[in-house]
Amino acid sequence: MHASTYRTKKNTERFFQSFKAGDEAGLNYFYHAYYDYYAWRAERFVKDDVVANAMAQEAFLGCGLCGISSAM
């Protein structure tokens, strides 16, 4: 991650506002910050890494579609 986009409270708040406004940079921030964690949690639940990665991907895709549609 770029030095200016580390997970800090200030960055999280800034990118959350960006995400709510429908900016793709906000979604990218949360994707890069949390994808690995969500995929790991899903893998512990379903015991299949392919399914777990698909679940994490779908979660972020759904967030992206909701964030973009609510900004319009």
Short mmCIF file of N, CA and C in Angstrom, two decimals:
data_model
loop_
_atom_site.label_atom_id
_atom_site.label_comp_id
_atom_site.label_asym_id
_atom_site.label_seq_id
_atom_site.Cartn_x
_atom_site.Cartn_y
_atom_site.Cartn_z
N MET A 1 0.83 -1.18 0.00
CA MET A 1 0.00 0.00 0.00
C MET A 1 0.87 1.24 0.00
N HIS A 2 0.41 2.24 -0.65
CA HIS A 2 1.14 3.51 -0.69
C HIS A 2 1.18 4.10 0.71
N ALA A 3 2.25 4.81 1.03
CA ALA A 3 2.45 5.33 2.40
C ALA A 3 1.29 6.20 2.87
N SER A 4 0.66 6.93 1.96
CA SER A 4 -0.42 7.82 2.39
C SER A 4 -1.75 7.10 2.58
N THR A 5 -1.79 5.79 2.28
CA THR A 5 -3.05 5.07 2.40
C THR A 5 -2.99 3.97 3.46
N TYR A 6 -2.10 4.09 4.41
CA TYR A 6 -2.09 3.12 5.50
C TYR A 6 -3.38 3.21 6.29
N ARG A 7 -3.72 2.11 6.96
CA ARG A 7 -4.96 2.07 7.74
C ARG A 7 -4.81 2.87 9.02
N THR A 8 -5.21 4.09 8.95
CA THR A 8 -5.29 4.94 10.13
C THR A 8 -6.73 5.40 10.25
N LYS A 9 -7.08 5.89 11.41
CA LYS A 9 -8.45 6.35 11.60
C LYS A 9 -8.78 7.49 10.64
N LYS A 10 -7.82 8.39 10.45
CA LYS A 10 -8.04 9.53 9.56
C LYS A 10 -8.25 9.06 8.11
N ASN A 11 -7.38 8.15 7.65
CA ASN A 11 -7.54 7.64 6.28
C ASN A 11 -8.82 6.85 6.13
N THR A 12 -9.16 6.05 7.12
CA THR A 12 -10.38 5.26 7.04
C THR A 12 -11.59 6.18 6.92
N GLU A 13 -11.63 7.24 7.72
CA GLU A 13 -12.76 8.18 7.64
C GLU A 13 -12.79 8.89 6.29
N ARG A 14 -11.63 9.29 5.81
CA ARG A 14 -11.55 9.99 4.52
C ARG A 14 -12.01 9.08 3.38
N PHE A 15 -11.52 7.85 3.36
CA PHE A 15 -11.91 6.93 2.29
C PHE A 15 -13.34 6.44 2.45
N PHE A 16 -13.86 6.41 3.65
CA PHE A 16 -15.26 6.04 3.83
C PHE A 16 -16.16 7.11 3.22
N GLN A 17 -15.80 8.37 3.43
CA GLN A 17 -16.57 9.46 2.81
C GLN A 17 -16.46 9.37 1.29
N SER A 18 -15.27 9.04 0.80
CA SER A 18 -15.06 8.87 -0.63
C SER A 18 -15.91 7.71 -1.17
N PHE A 19 -15.94 6.62 -0.42
CA PHE A 19 -16.74 5.45 -0.81
C PHE A 19 -18.23 5.81 -0.85
N LYS A 20 -18.70 6.51 0.17
CA LYS A 20 -20.11 6.89 0.22
C LYS A 20 -20.48 7.82 -0.94
N ALA A 21 -19.52 8.61 -1.40
CA ALA A 21 -19.77 9.51 -2.52
C ALA A 21 -19.72 8.78 -3.86
N GLY A 22 -19.38 7.49 -3.85
CA GLY A 22 -19.34 6.71 -5.07
C GLY A 22 -17.99 6.70 -5.76
N ASP A 23 -16.97 7.20 -5.09
CA ASP A 23 -15.63 7.23 -5.66
C ASP A 23 -14.99 5.85 -5.56
N GLU A 24 -14.43 5.39 -6.65
CA GLU A 24 -13.82 4.06 -6.68
C GLU A 24 -12.60 3.96 -5.76
N ALA A 25 -11.94 5.07 -5.51
CA ALA A 25 -10.76 5.05 -4.62
C ALA A 25 -11.14 4.60 -3.22
N GLY A 26 -12.34 4.95 -2.78
CA GLY A 26 -12.80 4.51 -1.47
C GLY A 26 -12.97 3.00 -1.41
N LEU A 27 -13.56 2.43 -2.44
CA LEU A 27 -13.73 0.97 -2.49
C LEU A 27 -12.37 0.29 -2.57
N ASN A 28 -11.47 0.83 -3.38
CA ASN A 28 -10.13 0.24 -3.49
C ASN A 28 -9.41 0.23 -2.16
N TYR A 29 -9.54 1.29 -1.39
CA TYR A 29 -8.90 1.36 -0.08
C TYR A 29 -9.38 0.21 0.81
N PHE A 30 -10.69 0.05 0.91
CA PHE A 30 -11.24 -1.00 1.78
C PHE A 30 -10.95 -2.39 1.22
N TYR A 31 -10.95 -2.53 -0.10
CA TYR A 31 -10.63 -3.82 -0.70
C TYR A 31 -9.21 -4.23 -0.32
N HIS A 32 -8.25 -3.35 -0.51
CA HIS A 32 -6.86 -3.68 -0.20
C HIS A 32 -6.61 -3.81 1.29
N ALA A 33 -7.36 -3.09 2.09
CA ALA A 33 -7.16 -3.14 3.53
C ALA A 33 -7.77 -4.39 4.16
N TYR A 34 -8.88 -4.90 3.61
CA TYR A 34 -9.62 -5.96 4.30
C TYR A 34 -9.84 -7.24 3.52
N TYR A 35 -9.52 -7.30 2.25
CA TYR A 35 -9.80 -8.50 1.46
C TYR A 35 -9.16 -9.75 2.05
N ASP A 36 -7.88 -9.68 2.35
CA ASP A 36 -7.18 -10.86 2.88
C ASP A 36 -7.82 -11.36 4.17
N TYR A 37 -8.21 -10.44 5.03
CA TYR A 37 -8.84 -10.83 6.30
C TYR A 37 -10.19 -11.51 6.04
N TYR A 38 -11.01 -10.93 5.17
CA TYR A 38 -12.31 -11.53 4.89
C TYR A 38 -12.17 -12.89 4.22
N ALA A 39 -11.23 -13.01 3.30
CA ALA A 39 -11.01 -14.30 2.64
C ALA A 39 -10.54 -15.34 3.66
N TRP A 40 -9.67 -14.95 4.56
CA TRP A 40 -9.18 -15.86 5.60
C TRP A 40 -10.33 -16.31 6.51
N ARG A 41 -11.17 -15.37 6.92
CA ARG A 41 -12.31 -15.71 7.78
C ARG A 41 -13.28 -16.65 7.06
N ALA A 42 -13.53 -16.35 5.79
CA ALA A 42 -14.43 -17.21 5.02
C ALA A 42 -13.84 -18.61 4.85
N GLU A 43 -12.52 -18.70 4.64
CA GLU A 43 -11.90 -20.01 4.49
C GLU A 43 -12.00 -20.83 5.77
N ARG A 44 -11.88 -20.17 6.90
CA ARG A 44 -12.05 -20.89 8.17
C ARG A 44 -13.47 -21.43 8.30
N PHE A 45 -14.42 -20.74 7.72
CA PHE A 45 -15.82 -21.15 7.83
C PHE A 45 -16.17 -22.27 6.84
N VAL A 46 -15.80 -22.10 5.57
CA VAL A 46 -16.21 -23.07 4.54
C VAL A 46 -15.17 -24.14 4.24
N LYS A 47 -13.94 -23.97 4.73
CA LYS A 47 -12.87 -24.96 4.56
C LYS A 47 -12.50 -25.20 3.09
N ASP A 48 -12.67 -24.17 2.26
CA ASP A 48 -12.33 -24.28 0.84
C ASP A 48 -11.84 -22.91 0.38
N ASP A 49 -10.56 -22.84 -0.03
CA ASP A 49 -9.98 -21.54 -0.35
C ASP A 49 -10.60 -20.90 -1.59
N VAL A 50 -10.99 -21.68 -2.58
CA VAL A 50 -11.59 -21.12 -3.79
C VAL A 50 -12.94 -20.50 -3.47
N VAL A 51 -13.75 -21.22 -2.73
CA VAL A 51 -15.06 -20.71 -2.34
C VAL A 51 -14.90 -19.48 -1.43
N ALA A 52 -13.95 -19.53 -0.54
CA ALA A 52 -13.72 -18.41 0.38
C ALA A 52 -13.32 -17.15 -0.38
N ASN A 53 -12.42 -17.29 -1.34
CA ASN A 53 -12.03 -16.13 -2.15
C ASN A 53 -13.19 -15.59 -2.97
N ALA A 54 -14.01 -16.48 -3.48
CA ALA A 54 -15.19 -16.05 -4.23
C ALA A 54 -16.17 -15.30 -3.32
N MET A 55 -16.32 -15.78 -2.10
CA MET A 55 -17.21 -15.10 -1.15
C MET A 55 -16.71 -13.70 -0.83
N ALA A 56 -15.41 -13.57 -0.58
CA ALA A 56 -14.84 -12.26 -0.28
C ALA A 56 -14.97 -11.33 -1.48
N GLN A 57 -14.71 -11.87 -2.67
CA GLN A 57 -14.83 -11.07 -3.89
C GLN A 57 -16.26 -10.59 -4.08
N GLU A 58 -17.22 -11.46 -3.89
CA GLU A 58 -18.63 -11.10 -4.05
C GLU A 58 -19.05 -10.04 -3.02
N ALA A 59 -18.52 -10.14 -1.82
CA ALA A 59 -18.85 -9.16 -0.79
C ALA A 59 -18.39 -7.77 -1.21
N PHE A 60 -17.17 -7.67 -1.72
CA PHE A 60 -16.67 -6.37 -2.15
C PHE A 60 -17.37 -5.90 -3.42
N LEU A 61 -17.71 -6.81 -4.30
CA LEU A 61 -18.46 -6.43 -5.50
C LEU A 61 -19.81 -5.86 -5.11
N GLY A 62 -20.47 -6.53 -4.16
CA GLY A 62 -21.76 -6.02 -3.68
C GLY A 62 -21.64 -4.64 -3.03
N CYS A 63 -20.57 -4.46 -2.27
CA CYS A 63 -20.34 -3.14 -1.65
C CYS A 63 -20.12 -2.08 -2.72
N GLY A 64 -19.37 -2.44 -3.73
CA GLY A 64 -19.09 -1.49 -4.80
C GLY A 64 -20.36 -1.10 -5.54
N LEU A 65 -21.19 -2.08 -5.82
CA LEU A 65 -22.43 -1.79 -6.54
C LEU A 65 -23.38 -0.97 -5.68
N CYS A 66 -23.43 -1.25 -4.40
CA CYS A 66 -24.30 -0.47 -3.50
C CYS A 66 -23.77 0.95 -3.35
N GLY A 67 -22.47 1.08 -3.21
CA GLY A 67 -21.87 2.41 -3.05
C GLY A 67 -22.04 3.27 -4.30
N ILE A 68 -21.90 2.64 -5.46
CA ILE A 68 -22.04 3.39 -6.71
C ILE A 68 -23.49 3.75 -6.95
N SER A 69 -24.40 2.82 -6.74
CA SER A 69 -25.81 3.10 -7.00
C SER A 69 -26.40 4.11 -6.02
N SER A 70 -25.93 4.11 -4.78
CA SER A 70 -26.47 5.06 -3.81
C SER A 70 -25.94 6.47 -4.05
N ALA A 71 -24.81 6.59 -4.74
CA ALA A 71 -24.25 7.91 -5.01
C ALA A 71 -24.95 8.57 -6.20
N MET A 72 -25.66 7.79 -7.00
CA MET A 72 -26.32 8.35 -8.18
C MET A 72 -27.62 8.99 -7.85
#
